[in-house]
Tab-separated table of C-alpha atoms in Angstrom:
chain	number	residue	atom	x	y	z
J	1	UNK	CA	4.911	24.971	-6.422
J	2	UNK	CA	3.608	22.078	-4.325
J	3	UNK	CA	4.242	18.705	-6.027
J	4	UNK	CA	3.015	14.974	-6.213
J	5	UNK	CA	3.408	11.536	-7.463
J	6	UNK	CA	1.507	11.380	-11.006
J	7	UNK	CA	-1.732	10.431	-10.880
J	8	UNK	CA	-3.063	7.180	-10.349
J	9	UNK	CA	-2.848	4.427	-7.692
J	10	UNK	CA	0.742	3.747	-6.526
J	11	UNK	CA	2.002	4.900	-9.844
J	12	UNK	CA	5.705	6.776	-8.935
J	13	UNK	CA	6.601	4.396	-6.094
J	14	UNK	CA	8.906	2.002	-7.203
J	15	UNK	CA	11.252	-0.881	-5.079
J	16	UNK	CA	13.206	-0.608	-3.453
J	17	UNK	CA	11.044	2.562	-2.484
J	18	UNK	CA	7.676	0.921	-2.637
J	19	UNK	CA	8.029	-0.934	0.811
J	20	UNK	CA	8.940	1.644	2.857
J	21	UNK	CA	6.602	3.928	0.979
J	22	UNK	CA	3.839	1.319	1.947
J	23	UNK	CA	4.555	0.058	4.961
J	24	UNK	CA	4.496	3.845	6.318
J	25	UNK	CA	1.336	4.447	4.328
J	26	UNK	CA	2.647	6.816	1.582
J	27	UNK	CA	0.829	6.250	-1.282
J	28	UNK	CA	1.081	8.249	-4.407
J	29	UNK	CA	-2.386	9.578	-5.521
J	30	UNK	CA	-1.759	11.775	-8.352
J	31	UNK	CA	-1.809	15.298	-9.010
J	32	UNK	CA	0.267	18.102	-10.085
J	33	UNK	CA	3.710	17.585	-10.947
J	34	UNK	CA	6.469	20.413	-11.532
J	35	UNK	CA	9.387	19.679	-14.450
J	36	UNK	CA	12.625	21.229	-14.019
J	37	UNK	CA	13.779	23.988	-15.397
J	38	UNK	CA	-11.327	25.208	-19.390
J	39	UNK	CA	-13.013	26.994	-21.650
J	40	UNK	CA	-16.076	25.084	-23.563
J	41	UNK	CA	-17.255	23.943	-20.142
J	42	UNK	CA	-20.886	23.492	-19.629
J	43	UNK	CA	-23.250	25.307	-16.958
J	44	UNK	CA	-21.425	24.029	-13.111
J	45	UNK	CA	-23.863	22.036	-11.145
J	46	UNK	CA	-23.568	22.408	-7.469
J	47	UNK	CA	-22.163	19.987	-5.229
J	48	UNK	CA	-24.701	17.096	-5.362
J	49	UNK	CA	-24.593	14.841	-2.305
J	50	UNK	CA	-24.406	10.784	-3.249
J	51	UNK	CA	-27.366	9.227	-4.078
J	52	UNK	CA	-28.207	5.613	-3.489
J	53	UNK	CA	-27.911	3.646	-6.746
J	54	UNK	CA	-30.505	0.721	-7.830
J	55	UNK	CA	-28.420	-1.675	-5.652
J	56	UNK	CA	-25.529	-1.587	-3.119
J	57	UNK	CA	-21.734	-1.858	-2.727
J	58	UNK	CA	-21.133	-5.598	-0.909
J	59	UNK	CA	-17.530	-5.963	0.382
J	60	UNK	CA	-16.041	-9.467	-0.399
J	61	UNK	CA	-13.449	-10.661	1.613
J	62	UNK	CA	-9.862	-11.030	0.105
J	63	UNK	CA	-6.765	-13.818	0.815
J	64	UNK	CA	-4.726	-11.204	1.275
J	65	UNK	CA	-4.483	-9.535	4.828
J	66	UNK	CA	-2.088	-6.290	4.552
J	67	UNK	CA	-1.021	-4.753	1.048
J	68	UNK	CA	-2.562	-3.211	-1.635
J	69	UNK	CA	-4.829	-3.826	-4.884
J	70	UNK	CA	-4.265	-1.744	-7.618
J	71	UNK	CA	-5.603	-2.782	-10.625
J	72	UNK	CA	-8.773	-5.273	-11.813
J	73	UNK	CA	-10.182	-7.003	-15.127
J	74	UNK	CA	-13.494	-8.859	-15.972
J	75	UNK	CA	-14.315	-10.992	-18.510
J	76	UNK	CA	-17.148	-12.067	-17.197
J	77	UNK	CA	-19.370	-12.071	-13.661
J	78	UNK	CA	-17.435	-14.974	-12.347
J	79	UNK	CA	-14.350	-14.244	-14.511
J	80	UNK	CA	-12.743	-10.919	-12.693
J	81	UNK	CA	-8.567	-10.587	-12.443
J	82	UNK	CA	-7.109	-7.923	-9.236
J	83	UNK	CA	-3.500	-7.948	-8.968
J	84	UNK	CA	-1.651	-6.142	-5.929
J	85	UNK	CA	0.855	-6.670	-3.267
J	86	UNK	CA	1.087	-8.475	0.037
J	87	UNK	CA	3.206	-7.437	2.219
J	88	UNK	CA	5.311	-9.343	4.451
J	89	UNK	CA	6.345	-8.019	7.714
J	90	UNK	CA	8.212	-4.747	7.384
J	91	UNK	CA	10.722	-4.635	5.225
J	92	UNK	CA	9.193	-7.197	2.505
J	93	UNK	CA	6.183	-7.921	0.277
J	94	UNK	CA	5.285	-9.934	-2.945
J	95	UNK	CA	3.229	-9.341	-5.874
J	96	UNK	CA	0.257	-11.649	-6.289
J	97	UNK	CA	-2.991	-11.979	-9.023
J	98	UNK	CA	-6.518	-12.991	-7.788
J	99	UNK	CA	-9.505	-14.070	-9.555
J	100	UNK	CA	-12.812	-14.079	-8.412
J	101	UNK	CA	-14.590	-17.614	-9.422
J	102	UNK	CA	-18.278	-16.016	-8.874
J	103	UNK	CA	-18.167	-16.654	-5.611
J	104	UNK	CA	-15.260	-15.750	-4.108
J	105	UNK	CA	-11.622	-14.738	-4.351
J	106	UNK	CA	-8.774	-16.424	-4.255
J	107	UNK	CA	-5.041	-16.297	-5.023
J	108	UNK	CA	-4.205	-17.840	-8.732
J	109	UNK	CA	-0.960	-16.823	-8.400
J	110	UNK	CA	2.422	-15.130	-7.360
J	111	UNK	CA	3.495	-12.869	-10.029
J	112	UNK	CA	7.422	-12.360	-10.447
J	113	UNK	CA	9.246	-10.997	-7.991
J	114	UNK	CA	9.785	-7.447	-8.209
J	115	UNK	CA	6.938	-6.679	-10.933
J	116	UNK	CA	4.728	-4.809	-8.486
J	117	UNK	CA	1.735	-4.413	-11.242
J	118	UNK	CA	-0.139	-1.293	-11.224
J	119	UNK	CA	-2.388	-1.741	-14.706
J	120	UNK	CA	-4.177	-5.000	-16.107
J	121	UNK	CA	-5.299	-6.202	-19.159
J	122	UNK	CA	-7.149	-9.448	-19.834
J	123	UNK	CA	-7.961	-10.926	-23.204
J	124	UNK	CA	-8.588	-14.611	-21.513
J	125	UNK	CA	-8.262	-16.516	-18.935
J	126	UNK	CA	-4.678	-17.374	-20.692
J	127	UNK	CA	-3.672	-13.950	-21.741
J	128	UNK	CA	-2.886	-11.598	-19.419
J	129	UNK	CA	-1.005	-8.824	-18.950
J	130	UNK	CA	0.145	-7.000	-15.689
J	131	UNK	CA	2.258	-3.705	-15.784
J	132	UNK	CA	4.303	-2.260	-13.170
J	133	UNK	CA	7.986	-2.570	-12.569
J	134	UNK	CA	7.951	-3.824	-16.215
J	135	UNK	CA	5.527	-6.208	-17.288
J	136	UNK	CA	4.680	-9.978	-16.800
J	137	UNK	CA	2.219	-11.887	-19.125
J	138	UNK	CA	0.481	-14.869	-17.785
J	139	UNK	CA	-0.327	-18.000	-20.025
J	140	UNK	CA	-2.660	-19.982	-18.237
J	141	UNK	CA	-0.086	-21.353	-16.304
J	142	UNK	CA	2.918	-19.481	-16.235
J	143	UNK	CA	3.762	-15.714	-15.827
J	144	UNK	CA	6.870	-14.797	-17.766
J	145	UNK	CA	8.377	-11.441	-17.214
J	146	UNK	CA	9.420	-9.351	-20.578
J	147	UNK	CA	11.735	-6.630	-20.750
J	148	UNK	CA	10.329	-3.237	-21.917
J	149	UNK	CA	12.573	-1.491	-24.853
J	150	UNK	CA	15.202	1.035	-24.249
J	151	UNK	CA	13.247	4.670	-24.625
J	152	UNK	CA	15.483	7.186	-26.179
J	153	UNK	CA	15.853	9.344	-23.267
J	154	UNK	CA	17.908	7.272	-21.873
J	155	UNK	CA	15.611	6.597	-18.729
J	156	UNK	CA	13.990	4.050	-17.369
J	157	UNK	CA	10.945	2.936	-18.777
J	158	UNK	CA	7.714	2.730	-15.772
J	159	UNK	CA	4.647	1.848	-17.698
J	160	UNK	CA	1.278	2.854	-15.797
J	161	UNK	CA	-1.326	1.519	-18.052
J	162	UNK	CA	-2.623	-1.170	-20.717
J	163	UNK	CA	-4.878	-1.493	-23.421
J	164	UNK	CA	-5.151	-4.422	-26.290
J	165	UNK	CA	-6.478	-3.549	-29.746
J	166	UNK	CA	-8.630	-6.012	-31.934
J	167	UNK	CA	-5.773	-7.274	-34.021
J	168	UNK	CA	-4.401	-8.535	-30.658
J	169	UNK	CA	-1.855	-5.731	-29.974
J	170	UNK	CA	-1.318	-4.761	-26.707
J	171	UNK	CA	-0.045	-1.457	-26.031
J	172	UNK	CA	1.489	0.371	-22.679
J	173	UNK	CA	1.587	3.650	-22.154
J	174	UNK	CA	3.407	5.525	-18.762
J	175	UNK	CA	6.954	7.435	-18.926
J	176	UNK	CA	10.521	7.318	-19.198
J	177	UNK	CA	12.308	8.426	-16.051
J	178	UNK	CA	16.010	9.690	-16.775
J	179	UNK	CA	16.634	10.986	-13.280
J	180	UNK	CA	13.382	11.659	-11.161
J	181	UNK	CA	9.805	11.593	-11.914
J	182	UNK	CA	9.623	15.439	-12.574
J	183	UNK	CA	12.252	14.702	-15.561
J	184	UNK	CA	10.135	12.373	-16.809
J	185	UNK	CA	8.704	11.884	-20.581
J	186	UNK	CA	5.675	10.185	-21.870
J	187	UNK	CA	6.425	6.714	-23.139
J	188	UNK	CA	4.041	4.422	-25.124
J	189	UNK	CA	5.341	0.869	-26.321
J	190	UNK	CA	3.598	-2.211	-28.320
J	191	UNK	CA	3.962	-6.014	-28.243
J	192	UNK	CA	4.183	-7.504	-31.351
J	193	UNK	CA	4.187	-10.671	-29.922
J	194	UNK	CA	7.772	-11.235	-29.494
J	195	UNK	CA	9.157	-7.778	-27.698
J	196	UNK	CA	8.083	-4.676	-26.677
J	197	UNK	CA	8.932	-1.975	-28.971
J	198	UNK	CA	9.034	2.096	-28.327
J	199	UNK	CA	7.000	4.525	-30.315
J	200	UNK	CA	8.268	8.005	-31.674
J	201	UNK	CA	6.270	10.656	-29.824
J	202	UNK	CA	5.528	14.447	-30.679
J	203	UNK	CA	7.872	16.500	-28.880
J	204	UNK	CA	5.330	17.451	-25.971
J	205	UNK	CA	8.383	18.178	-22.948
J	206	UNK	CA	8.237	16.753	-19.938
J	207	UNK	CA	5.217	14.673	-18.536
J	208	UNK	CA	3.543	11.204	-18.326
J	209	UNK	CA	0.714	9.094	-19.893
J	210	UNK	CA	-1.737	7.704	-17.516
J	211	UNK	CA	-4.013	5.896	-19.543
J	212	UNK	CA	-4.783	4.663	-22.892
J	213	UNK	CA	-7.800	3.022	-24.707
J	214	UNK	CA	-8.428	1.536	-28.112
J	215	UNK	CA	-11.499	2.475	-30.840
J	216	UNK	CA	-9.998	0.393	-33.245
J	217	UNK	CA	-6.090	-0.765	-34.321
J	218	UNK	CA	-5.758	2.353	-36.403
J	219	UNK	CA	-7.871	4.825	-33.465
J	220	UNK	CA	-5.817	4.886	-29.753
J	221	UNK	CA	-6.150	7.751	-27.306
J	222	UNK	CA	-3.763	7.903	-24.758
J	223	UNK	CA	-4.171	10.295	-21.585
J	224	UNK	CA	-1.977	12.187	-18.857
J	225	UNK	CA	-0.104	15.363	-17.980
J	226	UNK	CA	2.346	17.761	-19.570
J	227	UNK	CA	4.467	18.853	-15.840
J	228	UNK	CA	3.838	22.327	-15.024
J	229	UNK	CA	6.965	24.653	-15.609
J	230	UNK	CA	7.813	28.122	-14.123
J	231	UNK	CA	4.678	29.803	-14.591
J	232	UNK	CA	2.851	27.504	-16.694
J	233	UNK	CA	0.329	25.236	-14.568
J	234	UNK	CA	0.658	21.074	-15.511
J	235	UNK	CA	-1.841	20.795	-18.613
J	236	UNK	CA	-4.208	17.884	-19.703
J	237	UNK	CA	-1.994	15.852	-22.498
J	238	UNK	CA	-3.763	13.957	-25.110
J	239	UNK	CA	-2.249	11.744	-28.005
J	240	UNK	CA	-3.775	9.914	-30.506
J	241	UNK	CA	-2.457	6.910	-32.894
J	242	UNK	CA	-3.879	6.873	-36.271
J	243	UNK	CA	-2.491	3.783	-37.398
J	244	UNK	CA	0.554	5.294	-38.322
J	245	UNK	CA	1.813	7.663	-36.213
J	246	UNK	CA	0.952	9.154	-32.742
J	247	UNK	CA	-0.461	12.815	-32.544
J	248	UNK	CA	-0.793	15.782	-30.257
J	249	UNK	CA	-4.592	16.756	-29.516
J	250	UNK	CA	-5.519	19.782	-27.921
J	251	UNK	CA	-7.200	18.950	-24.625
J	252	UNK	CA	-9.666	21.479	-22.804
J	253	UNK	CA	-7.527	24.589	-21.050
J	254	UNK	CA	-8.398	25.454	-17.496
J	255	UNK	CA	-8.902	29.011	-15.992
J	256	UNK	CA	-5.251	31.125	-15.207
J	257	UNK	CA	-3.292	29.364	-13.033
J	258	UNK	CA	-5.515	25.545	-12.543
J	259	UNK	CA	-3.362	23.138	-13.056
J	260	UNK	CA	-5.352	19.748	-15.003
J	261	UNK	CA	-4.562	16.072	-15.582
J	262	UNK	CA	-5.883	13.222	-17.450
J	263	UNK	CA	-5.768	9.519	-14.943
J	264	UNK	CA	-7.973	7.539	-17.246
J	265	UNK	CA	-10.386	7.539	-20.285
J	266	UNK	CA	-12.527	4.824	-22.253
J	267	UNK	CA	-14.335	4.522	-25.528
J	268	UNK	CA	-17.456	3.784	-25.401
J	269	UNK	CA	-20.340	2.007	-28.110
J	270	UNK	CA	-21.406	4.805	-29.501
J	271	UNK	CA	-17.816	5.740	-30.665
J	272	UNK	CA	-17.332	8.546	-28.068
J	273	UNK	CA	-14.492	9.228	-26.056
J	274	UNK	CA	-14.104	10.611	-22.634
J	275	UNK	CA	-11.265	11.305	-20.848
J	276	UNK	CA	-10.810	12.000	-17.024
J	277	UNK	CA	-9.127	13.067	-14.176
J	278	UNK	CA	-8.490	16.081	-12.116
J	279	UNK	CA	-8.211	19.543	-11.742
J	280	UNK	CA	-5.777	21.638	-9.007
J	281	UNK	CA	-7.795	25.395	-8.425
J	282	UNK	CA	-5.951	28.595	-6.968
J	283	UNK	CA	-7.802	27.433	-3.482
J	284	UNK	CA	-5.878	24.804	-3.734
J	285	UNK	CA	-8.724	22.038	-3.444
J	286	UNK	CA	-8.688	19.398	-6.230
J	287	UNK	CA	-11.583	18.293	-7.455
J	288	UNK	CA	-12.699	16.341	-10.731
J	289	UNK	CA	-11.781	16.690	-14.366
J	290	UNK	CA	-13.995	15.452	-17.137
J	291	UNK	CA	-13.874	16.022	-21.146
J	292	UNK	CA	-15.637	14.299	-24.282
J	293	UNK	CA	-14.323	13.791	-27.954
J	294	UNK	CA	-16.916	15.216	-30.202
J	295	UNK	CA	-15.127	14.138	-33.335
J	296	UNK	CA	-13.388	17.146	-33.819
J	297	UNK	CA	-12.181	18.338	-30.438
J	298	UNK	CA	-12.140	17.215	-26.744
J	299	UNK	CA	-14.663	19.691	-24.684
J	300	UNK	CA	-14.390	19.782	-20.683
J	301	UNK	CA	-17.914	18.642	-19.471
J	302	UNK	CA	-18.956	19.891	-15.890
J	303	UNK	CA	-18.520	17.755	-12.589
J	304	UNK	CA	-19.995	17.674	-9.222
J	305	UNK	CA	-17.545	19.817	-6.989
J	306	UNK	CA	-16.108	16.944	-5.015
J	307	UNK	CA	-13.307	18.156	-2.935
J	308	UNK	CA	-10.246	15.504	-3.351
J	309	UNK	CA	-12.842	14.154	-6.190
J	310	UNK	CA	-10.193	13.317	-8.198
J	311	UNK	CA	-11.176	10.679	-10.956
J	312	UNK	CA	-8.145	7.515	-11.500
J	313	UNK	CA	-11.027	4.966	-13.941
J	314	UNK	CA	-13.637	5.468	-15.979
J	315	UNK	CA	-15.624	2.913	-18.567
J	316	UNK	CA	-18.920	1.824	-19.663
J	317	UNK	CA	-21.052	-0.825	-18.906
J	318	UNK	CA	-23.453	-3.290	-20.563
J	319	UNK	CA	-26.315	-1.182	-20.408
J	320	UNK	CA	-24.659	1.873	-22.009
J	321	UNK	CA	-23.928	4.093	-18.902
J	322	UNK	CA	-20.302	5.703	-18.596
J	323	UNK	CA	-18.949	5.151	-14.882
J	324	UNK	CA	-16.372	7.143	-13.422
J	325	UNK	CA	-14.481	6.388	-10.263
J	326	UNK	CA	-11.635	8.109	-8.120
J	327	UNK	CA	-11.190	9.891	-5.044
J	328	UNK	CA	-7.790	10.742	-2.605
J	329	UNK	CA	-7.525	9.662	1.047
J	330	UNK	CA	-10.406	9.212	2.703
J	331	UNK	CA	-12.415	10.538	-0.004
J	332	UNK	CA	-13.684	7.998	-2.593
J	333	UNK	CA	-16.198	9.085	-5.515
J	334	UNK	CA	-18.623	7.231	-8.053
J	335	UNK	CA	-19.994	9.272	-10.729
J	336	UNK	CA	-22.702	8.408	-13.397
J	337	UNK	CA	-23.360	9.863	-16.696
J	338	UNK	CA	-27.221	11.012	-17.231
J	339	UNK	CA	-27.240	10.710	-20.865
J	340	UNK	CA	-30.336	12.343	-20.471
J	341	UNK	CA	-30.038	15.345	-18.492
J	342	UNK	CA	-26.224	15.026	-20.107
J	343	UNK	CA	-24.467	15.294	-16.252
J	344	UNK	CA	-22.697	13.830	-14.557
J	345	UNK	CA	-24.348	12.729	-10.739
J	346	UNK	CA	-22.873	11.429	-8.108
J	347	UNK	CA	-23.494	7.997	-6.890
J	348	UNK	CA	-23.218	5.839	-3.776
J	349	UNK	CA	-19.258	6.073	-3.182
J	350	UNK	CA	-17.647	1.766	-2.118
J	351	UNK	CA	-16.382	3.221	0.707
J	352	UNK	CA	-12.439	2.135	0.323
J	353	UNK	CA	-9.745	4.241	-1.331
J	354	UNK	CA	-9.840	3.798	-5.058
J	355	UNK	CA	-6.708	1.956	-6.831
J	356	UNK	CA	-8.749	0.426	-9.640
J	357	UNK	CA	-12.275	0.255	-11.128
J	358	UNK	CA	-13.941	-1.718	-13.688
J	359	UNK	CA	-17.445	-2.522	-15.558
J	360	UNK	CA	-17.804	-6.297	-16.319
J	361	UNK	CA	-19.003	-7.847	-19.713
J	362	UNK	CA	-22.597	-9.284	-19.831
J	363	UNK	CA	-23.336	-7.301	-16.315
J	364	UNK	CA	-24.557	-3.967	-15.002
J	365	UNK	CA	-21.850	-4.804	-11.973
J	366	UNK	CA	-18.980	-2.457	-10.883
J	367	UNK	CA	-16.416	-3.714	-9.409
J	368	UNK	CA	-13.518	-1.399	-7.228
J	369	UNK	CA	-10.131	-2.507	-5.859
J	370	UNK	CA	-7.560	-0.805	-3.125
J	371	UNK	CA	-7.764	-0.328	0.390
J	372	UNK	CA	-10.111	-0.011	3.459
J	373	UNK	CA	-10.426	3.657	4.733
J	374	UNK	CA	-9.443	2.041	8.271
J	375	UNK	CA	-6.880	-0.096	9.111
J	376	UNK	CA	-3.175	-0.189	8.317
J	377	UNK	CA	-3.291	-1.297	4.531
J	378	UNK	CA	-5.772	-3.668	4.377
J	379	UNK	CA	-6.915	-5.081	0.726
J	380	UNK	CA	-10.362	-4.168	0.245
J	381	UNK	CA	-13.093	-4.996	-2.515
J	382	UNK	CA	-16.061	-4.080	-3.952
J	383	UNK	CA	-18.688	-5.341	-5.713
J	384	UNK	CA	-22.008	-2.524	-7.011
J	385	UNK	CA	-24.615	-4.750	-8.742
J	386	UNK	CA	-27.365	-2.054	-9.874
């Protein structure tokens, strides 16, 4: 059983690991991970080739010359968050937040040392959230680290994304880790604006949440991976918070032996959900993983067959079409949901390795953070305005 770092970004690596792993150009992708011890799917389109959108991916030049971005926010088109790492010689690096003014980026800040964010969350330009090696909030002036709660495994808590409800909660999702990542358990934990606190979970064994997002205070999906075990291949996971307590919903199964995960998922307007992610085959080629809430049940929808097409982001913009971004290596991926035909195509890829994606509020622009395909770690951005 071959195995990874969970899905998503740098998600896994953690100090003093995460330099090395770095500097050597390890970097945690995401797919299938062993623990110790789909049907529904629409007609298969062929492997489309990437079209040209209505506009083009512009690179914009970052103050940061070797690292990593992971994760990025928009409020607005000249109100957009990234947060990454620099890193210093060989040995040595620092985590740092950048914001985009409209015209260009620059460096806001240095977050604490040793938070190494790998999700974002931005309610305003003096609320914001970074999670990583625990998480940091930053006031408009100040970030101030706060301690996530114990989880009752007994492991340590490494949260992997972030979401914030209408009632102003703000909720983390990732997993406990008592000994390694394979021994790991899905963890999900809320601010309630003085401490973090940990949520009961079904009994679901061992795996990981990837991703979360919000309908409404009493309506929260959150996303991963159940690990695969013996003969039983790692399975989609899906939970869901009612207001009251958090639930296990049946996600789409795979064909005998495919092994599927969940990196992110998003809510759109119209009140649907989609989740997405990947899917291992018995050739052994990953490729993407995409299913949609009907209201009753999550159904897999069909994907171009992108080999290493693996899908981290996924969200909607202003205009109503559902994004969805990923890729491993030197493979990078943009798809675009035809509401119309009801497919997914595939778009004009940004040409960098995907860490992070987001839409932006009041624009048809995409924006993507990570690194350039060339090079030895270089920060790279960029900017799709359709």
């Amino acid at each position: 059983m071959k195995t990874h770092t969970p899905a998503g970004g740098l998600r896994g690596l953690r100090w003093p690991a995460l330099t090395a792993a770095l500097t050597a150009g390890v970097i945690g992708l995401g797919g299938v991970v062993a623990a110790d011890t789909g049907q529904g799917t629409s007609t298969v389109p062929g492997a489309s080739a990437p079209k040209t959108p209505a506009g083009r991916w512009a690179a914009t030049p970052v103050p940061v010359e070797k690292g990593d971005l992971t994760a990025v926010a928009a409020l607005g088109r000249d109100k957009v968050w990234a947060v990454g790492y620099r890193l210093i010689g060989n040995s040595g690096g620092e985590p740092v937040a950048l914001r985009w003014d409209g015209s260009a980026w620059k460096e806001e800040s240095k977050l604490p040392a040793g938070t190494w964010p790998q999700a974002l969350s931005v309610g305003s330009e003096s609320d914001i959230w970074a999670a990583g090696s625990g998480t940091a909030h930053w006031d408009g002036t100040t970030w101030t680290r706060h301690a996530l709660a114990a989880d009752a495994s007994g492991g340590r808590v490494a949260p992997d994304a972030l979401a914030r409800s209408s009632d102003g909660t703000v909720w983390a999702v990732g997993r406990a880790v008592p000994m390694s990542v394979k021994n790991g358990v899905p963890s999900i934990q809320s601010w309630n604006g003085t401490a973090w606190q940990a949520h009961t979970l079904p009994e679901v064994g061992k795996g990981e949440l990837t991703a979360l997002t919000v309908v409404a205070p009493d309506d929260i999906w959150a996303v991963g991976s159940s690990f695969a075990t013996g003969a039983t291949p790692q399975r989609a996971l899906v939970l869901h918070w009612d207001g009251t307590a958090w639930k296990q919903v049946d996600a789409p199964a795979g064909p005998a032996g495919e092994h599927r995960w969940f990196g992110a998922a998003t809510a759109t307007k119209s009140g649907a959900v989609w989740a997405v992610g990947g899917r291992l085959s018995a050739d052994g080629v990953e490729r993407p993983f995409t299913a949609r809430w009907n209201g009753e049940k999550f159904t897999a929808v069909a994907a171009p067959k992108v080999a290493d097409g693996r899908l981290r982001a996924v969200s909607q913009s202003t205009d109503g079409t559902v994004w969805a971004a990923g890729g491993k290596g030197a493979v990078s991926v943009l798809l675009r949901w035809d509401a119309g035909d009801r497919r997914w195509e595939r778009e004009a890829d940004p040409a960098l390795q995907v860490r992070g994606f987001t839409t932006v509020p009041g624009s048809r622009a995409l924006w993507t953070v990570g690194i350039a395909k060339e090079g030895d770690m270089v920060p790279s951005v960029a900017r799709l305005t359709p």
